Short mmCIF file of C-alpha atoms in Angstrom, two decimals:
data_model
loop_
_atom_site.label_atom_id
_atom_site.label_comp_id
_atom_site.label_asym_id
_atom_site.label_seq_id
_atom_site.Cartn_x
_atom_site.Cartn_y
_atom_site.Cartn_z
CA UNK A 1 -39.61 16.17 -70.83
CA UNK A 2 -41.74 14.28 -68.41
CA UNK A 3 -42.62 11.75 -70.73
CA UNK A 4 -38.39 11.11 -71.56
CA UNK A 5 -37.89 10.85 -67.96
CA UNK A 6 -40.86 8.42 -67.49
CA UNK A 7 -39.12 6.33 -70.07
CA UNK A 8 -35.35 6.23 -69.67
CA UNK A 9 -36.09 5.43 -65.93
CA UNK A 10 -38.23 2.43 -66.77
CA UNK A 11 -35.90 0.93 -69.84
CA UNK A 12 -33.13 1.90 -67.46
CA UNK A 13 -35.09 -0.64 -64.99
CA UNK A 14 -35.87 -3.46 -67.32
CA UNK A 15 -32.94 -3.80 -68.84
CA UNK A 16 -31.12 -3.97 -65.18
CA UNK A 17 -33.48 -6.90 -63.86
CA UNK A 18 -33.82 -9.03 -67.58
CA UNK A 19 -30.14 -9.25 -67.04
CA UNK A 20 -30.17 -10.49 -63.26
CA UNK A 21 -33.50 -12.65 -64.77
CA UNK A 22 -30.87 -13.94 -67.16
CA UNK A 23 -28.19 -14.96 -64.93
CA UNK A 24 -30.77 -16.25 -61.97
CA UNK A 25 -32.66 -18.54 -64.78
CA UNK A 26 -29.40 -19.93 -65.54
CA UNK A 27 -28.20 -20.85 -61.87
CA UNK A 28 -31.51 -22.13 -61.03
CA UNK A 29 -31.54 -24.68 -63.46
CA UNK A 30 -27.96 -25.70 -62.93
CA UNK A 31 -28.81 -26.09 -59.31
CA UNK A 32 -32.32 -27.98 -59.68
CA UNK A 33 -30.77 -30.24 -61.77
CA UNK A 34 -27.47 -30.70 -59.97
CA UNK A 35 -29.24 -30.76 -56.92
CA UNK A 36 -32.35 -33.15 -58.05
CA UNK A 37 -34.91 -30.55 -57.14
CA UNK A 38 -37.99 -30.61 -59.74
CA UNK A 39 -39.06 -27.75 -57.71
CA UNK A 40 -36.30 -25.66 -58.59
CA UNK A 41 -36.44 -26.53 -62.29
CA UNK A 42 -39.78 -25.46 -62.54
CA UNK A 43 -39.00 -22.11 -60.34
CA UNK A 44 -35.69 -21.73 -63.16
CA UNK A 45 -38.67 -21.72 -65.62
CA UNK A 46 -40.92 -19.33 -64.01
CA UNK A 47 -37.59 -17.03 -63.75
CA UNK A 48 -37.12 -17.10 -67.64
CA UNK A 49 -40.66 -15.96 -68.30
CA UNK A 50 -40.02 -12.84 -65.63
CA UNK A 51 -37.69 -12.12 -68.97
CA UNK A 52 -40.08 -12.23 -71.41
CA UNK A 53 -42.91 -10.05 -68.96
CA UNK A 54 -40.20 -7.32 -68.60
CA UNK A 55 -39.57 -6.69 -72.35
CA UNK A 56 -43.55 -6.43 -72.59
CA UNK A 57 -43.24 -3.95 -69.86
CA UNK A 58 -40.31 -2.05 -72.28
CA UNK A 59 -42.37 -2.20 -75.26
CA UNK A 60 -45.46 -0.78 -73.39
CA UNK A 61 -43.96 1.85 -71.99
CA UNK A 62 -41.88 3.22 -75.17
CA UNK A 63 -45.55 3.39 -76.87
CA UNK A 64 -46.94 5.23 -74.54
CA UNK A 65 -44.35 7.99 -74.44
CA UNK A 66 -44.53 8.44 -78.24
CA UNK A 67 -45.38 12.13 -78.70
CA UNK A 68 -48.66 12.29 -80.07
CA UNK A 69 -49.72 12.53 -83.42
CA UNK A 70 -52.57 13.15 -86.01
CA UNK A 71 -53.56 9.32 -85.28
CA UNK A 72 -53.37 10.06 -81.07
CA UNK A 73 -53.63 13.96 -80.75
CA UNK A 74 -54.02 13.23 -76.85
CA UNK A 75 -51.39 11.10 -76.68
CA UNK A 76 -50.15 7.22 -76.23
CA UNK A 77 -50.21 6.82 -72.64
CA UNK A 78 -53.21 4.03 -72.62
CA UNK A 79 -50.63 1.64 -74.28
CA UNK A 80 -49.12 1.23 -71.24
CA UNK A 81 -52.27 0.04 -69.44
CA UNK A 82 -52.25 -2.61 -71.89
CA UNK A 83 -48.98 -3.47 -71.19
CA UNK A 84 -49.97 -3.65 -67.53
CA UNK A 85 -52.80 -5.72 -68.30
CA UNK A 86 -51.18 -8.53 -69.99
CA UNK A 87 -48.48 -8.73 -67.43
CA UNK A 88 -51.88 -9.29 -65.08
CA UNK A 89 -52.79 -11.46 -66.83
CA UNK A 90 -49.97 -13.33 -67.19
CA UNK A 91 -49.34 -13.12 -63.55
CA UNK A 92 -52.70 -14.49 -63.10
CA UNK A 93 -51.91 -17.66 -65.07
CA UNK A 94 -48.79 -17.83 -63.28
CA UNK A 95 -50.67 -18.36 -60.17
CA UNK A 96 -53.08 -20.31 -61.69
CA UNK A 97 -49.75 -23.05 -62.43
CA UNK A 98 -48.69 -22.94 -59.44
CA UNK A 99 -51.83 -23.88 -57.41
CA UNK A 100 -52.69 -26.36 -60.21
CA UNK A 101 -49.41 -28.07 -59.33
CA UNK A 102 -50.06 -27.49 -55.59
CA UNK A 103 -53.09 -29.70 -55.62
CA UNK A 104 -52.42 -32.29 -58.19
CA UNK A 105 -49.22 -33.00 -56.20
CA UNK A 106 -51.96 -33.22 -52.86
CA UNK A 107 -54.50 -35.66 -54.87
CA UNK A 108 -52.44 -38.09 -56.53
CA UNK A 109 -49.75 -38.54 -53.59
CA UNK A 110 -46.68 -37.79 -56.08
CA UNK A 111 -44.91 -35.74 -53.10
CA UNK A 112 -44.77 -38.80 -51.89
CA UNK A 113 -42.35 -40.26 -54.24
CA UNK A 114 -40.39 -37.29 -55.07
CA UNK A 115 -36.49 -37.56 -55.24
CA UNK A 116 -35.06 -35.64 -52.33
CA UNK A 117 -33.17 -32.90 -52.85
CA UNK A 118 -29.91 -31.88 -51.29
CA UNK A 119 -28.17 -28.42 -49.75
CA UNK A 120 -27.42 -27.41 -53.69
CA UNK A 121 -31.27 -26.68 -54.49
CA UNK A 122 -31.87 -25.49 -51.11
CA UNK A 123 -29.15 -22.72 -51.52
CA UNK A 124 -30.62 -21.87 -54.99
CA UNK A 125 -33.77 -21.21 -53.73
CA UNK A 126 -32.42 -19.09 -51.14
CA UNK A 127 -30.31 -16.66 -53.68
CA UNK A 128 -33.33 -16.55 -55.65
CA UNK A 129 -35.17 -15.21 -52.78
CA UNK A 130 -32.80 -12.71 -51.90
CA UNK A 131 -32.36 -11.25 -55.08
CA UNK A 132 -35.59 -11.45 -56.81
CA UNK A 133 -37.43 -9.42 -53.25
CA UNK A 134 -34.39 -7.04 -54.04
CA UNK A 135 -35.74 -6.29 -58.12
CA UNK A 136 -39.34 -6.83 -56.58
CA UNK A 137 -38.38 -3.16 -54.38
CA UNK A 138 -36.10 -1.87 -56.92
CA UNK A 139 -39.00 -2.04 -59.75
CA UNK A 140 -41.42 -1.05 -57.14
CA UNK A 141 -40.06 2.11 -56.27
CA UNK A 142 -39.08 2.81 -60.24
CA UNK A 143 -43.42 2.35 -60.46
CA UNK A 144 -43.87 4.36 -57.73
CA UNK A 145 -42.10 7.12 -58.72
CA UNK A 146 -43.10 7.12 -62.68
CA UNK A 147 -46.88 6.03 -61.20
CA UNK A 148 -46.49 3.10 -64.32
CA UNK A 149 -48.89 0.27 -64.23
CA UNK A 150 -46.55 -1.53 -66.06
CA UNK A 151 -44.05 -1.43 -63.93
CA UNK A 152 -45.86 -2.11 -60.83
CA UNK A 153 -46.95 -5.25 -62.81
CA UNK A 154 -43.52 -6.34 -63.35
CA UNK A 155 -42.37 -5.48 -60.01
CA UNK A 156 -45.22 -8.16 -58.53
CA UNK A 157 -44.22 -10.74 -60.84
CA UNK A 158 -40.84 -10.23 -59.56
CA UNK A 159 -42.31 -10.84 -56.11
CA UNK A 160 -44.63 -13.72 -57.82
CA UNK A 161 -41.22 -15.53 -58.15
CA UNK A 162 -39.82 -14.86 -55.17
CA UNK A 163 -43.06 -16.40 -53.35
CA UNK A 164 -42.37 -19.44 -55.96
CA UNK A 165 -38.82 -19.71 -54.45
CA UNK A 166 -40.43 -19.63 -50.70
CA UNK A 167 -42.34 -22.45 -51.92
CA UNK A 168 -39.28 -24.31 -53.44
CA UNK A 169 -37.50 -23.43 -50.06
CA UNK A 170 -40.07 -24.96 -48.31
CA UNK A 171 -40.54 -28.31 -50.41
CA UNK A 172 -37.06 -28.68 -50.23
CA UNK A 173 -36.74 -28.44 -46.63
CA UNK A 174 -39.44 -30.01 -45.97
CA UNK A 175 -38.64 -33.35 -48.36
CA UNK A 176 -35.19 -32.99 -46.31
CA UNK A 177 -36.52 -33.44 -43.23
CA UNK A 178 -39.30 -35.93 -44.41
CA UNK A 179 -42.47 -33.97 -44.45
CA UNK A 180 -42.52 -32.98 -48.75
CA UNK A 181 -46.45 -32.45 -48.94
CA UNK A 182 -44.92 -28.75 -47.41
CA UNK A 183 -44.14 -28.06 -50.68
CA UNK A 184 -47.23 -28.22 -52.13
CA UNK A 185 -49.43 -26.61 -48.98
CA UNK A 186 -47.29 -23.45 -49.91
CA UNK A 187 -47.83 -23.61 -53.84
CA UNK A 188 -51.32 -23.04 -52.49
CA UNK A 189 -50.78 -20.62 -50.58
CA UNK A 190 -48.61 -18.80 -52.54
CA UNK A 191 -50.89 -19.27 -55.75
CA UNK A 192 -53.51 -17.34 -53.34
CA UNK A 193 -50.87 -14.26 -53.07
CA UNK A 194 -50.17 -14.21 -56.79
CA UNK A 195 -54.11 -14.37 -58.11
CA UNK A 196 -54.39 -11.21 -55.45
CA UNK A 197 -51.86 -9.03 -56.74
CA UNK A 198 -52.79 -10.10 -60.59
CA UNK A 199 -56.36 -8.68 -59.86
CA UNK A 200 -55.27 -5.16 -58.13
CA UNK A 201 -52.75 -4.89 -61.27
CA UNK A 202 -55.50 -5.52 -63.58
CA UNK A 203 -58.31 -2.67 -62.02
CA UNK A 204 -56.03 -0.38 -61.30
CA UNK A 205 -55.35 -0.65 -65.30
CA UNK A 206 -58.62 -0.81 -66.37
CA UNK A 207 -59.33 2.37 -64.24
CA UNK A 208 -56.61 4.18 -66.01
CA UNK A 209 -58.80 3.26 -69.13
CA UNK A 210 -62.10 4.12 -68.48
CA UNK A 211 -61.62 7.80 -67.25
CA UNK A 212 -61.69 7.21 -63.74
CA UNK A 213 -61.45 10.40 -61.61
CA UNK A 214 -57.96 10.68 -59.82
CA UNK A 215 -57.91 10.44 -55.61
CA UNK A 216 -59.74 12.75 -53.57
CA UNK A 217 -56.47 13.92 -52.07
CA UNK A 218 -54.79 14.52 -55.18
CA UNK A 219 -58.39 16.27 -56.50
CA UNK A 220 -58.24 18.06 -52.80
CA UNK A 221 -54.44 19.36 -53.45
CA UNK A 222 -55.04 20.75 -56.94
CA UNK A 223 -58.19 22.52 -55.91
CA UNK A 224 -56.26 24.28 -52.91
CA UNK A 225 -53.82 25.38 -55.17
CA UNK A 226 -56.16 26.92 -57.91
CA UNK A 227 -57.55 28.88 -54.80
CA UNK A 228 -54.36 30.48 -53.62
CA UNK A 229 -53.67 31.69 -57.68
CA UNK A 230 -53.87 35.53 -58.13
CA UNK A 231 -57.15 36.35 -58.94
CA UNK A 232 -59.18 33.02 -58.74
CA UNK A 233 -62.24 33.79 -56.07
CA UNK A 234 -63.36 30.87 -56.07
CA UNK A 235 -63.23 27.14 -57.92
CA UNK A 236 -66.72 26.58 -59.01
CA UNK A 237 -65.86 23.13 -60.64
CA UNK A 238 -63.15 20.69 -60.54
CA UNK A 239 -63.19 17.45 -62.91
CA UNK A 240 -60.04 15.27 -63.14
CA UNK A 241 -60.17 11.87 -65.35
CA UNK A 242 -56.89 9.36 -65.61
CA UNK A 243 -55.34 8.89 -68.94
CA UNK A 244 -52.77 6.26 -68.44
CA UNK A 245 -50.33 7.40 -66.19
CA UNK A 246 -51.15 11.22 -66.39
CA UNK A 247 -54.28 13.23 -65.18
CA UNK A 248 -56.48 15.52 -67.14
CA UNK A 249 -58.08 18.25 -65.37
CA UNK A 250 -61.09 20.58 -66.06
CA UNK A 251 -61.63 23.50 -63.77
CA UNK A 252 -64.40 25.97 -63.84
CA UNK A 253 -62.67 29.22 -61.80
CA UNK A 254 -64.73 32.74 -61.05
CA UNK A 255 -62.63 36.48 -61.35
CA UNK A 256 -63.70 39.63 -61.30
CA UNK A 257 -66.45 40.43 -63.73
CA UNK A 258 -65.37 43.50 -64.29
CA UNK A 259 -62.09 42.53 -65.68
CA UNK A 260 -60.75 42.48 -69.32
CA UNK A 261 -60.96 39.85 -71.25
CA UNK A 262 -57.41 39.73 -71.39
CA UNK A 263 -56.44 39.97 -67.63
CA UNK A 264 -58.94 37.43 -67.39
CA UNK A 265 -57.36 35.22 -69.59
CA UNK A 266 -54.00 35.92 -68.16
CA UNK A 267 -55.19 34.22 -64.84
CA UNK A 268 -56.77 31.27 -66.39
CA UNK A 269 -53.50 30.76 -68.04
CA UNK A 270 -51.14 31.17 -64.51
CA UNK A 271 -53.55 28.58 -63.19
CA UNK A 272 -53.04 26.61 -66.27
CA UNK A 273 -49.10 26.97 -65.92
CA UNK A 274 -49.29 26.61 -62.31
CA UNK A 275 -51.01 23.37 -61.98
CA UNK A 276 -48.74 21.51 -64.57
CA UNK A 277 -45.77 22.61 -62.93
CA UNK A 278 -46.79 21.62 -59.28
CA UNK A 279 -48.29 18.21 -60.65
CA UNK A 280 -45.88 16.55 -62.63
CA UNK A 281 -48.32 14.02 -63.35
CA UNK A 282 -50.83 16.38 -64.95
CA UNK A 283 -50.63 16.42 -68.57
CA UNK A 284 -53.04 19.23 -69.36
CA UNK A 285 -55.61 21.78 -67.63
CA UNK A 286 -58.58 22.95 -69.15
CA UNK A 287 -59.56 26.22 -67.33
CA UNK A 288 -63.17 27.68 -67.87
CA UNK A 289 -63.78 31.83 -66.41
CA UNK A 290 -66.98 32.79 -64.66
CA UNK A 291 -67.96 36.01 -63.56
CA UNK A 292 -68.03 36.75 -59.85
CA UNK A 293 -68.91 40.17 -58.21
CA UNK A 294 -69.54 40.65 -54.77
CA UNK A 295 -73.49 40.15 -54.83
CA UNK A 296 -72.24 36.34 -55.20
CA UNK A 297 -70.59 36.32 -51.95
CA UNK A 298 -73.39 37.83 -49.88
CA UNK A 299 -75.74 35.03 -51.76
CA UNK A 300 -73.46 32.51 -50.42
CA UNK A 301 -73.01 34.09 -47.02
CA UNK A 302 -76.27 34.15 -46.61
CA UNK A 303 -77.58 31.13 -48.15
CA UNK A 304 -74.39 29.33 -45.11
CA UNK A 305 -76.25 31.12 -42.32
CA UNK A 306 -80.02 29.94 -43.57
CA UNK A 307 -78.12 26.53 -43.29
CA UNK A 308 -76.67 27.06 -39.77
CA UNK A 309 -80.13 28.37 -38.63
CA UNK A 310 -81.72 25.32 -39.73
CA UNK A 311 -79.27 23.38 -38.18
CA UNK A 312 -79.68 25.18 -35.08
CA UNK A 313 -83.49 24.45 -34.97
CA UNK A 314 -83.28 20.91 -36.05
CA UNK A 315 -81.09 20.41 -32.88
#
């Protein structure tokens, strides 16, 4: 169910902003050209490959909520790292582009010469501001609340073009009012921005991929919770690893030792049941049962007081 909501959210997504992607490609070019703005031409282009990005995004993220299978028994969510990486990626040569162009324009003077642009290209670069910072939130939030790489990835490409459209904005303005090396100061700038956000995108995936542990609060929040189940004493281990999007715990919990094996079992599966259904973004809990009488708590007791003592002394 989790998995179904993951993915009708984030087609639901795509599909909205290819569309306005679409459309925006379409006026930019009709604008740069009408309004002899090279900048905005090449901005029209970086718009249509937003297009392309986004159904890598869909693809990624219908893979990785394919039930799994006797290939994937734990699942498919690691496809949608990949996904997530080769948007990075691609936002990374994105930036790369635009910085190239930034200081080739700088070293061989061709600012210089440029063909000024008029009020046309200047108010396509403004709409394409507007609406691309608006699918930059709008895919944001979609990420935030699925927690998809992928979609955070296409969200900052979103935002990657918007920052290209700042730089338009200011080339154009700037050629207007007769200072165009503006243009290519922000291309800079703005490459700087883009190579940033490429390179978060792209460890944040390859953390998903390598088992990383989830956040200590998260890891802090779970642990609470396995403490205030019925019959857990205490939490005597607590191991959580990323898988995609989703979190795998392992938890090491001490009952009663004098308990059957059944009761005992019964509380290892509440806390099982329990921690999936308070954390949506847990996919599974492995719960291990230790003994625990009350010998173990006047160890511990006393072992915290040996500590204070020393403490005490050492002051």
């Amino acid at each position: 169910m989790y998995e179904n909501n993951i993915e009708k959210i984030a087609v639901r997504v795509s599909v909205i902003t290819i569309i306005f992607n679409a459309l925006l490609t379409v006026f930019k070019f009709v604008a740069g050209f009408l309004g002899h703005s090279l900048a905005m031409v090449s901005d029209a282009i970086h718009s249509a490959s937003d297009v392309m990005s986004t159904v890598i995004v869909i693809i990624g993220i219908k893979v990785s909520a394919k039930a799994a299978d006797k290939d994937h028994e734990f699942g498919h969510e690691r496809y949608e790292c990949v996904a997530a990486i080769l948007l990075a990626v691609l936002l990374f040569a994105t930036g790369c582009g635009i910085g190239y162009s930034g200081v080739t324009a700088i070293i061989d003077g061709s600012y210089k010469t440029a063909q000024l642009p008029d009020y046309l290209a200047m108010s396509a670069a403004i709409v394409s501001i507007v609406v691309k910072e608006a699918m930059f939130w709008y895919t944001y939030v979609a990420a935030k609340r699925t927690n998809s790489g992928a979609l955070k990835a296409d969200a900052w490409h979103h935002r990657s073009d918007a920052l290209s459209s700042v730089g338009s904005l200011v080339g154009i303005v700037g050629a207007m009012c007769g200072v165009p090396i503006l243009d290519s100061i922000a291309a800079i700038v703005i490459c700087l921005l883009i190579l940033k956000a490429a390179i978060d995108i792209f460890i944040d995936a390859i953390n998903k991929m390598t088992d990383k542990a989830c956040d200590p609060k998260t890891e802090g929040e779970i642990c609470s919770f396995i403490c205030s189940c019925d019959g857990v004493r205490r939490v005597d281990s607590l191991m959580t690893r990323l898988f995609g999007n989703r979190i795998y715990v392992v938890v090491e919990i001490a009952c009663d030792k004098d308990l059957l094996l059944s009761e005992a079992h019964g509380i290892a599966e509440n806390v099982h049941n329990g921690v999936e259904k308070e954390f949506p973004l847990v996919k599974h809990v492995t719960v291990h049962v230790n003994p625990y009488d009350s010998s173990d708590r006047q160890a511990e007791a006393t072992e915290d007081n040996d500590k204070k003592e020393t403490e005490d002394i050492s002051d």
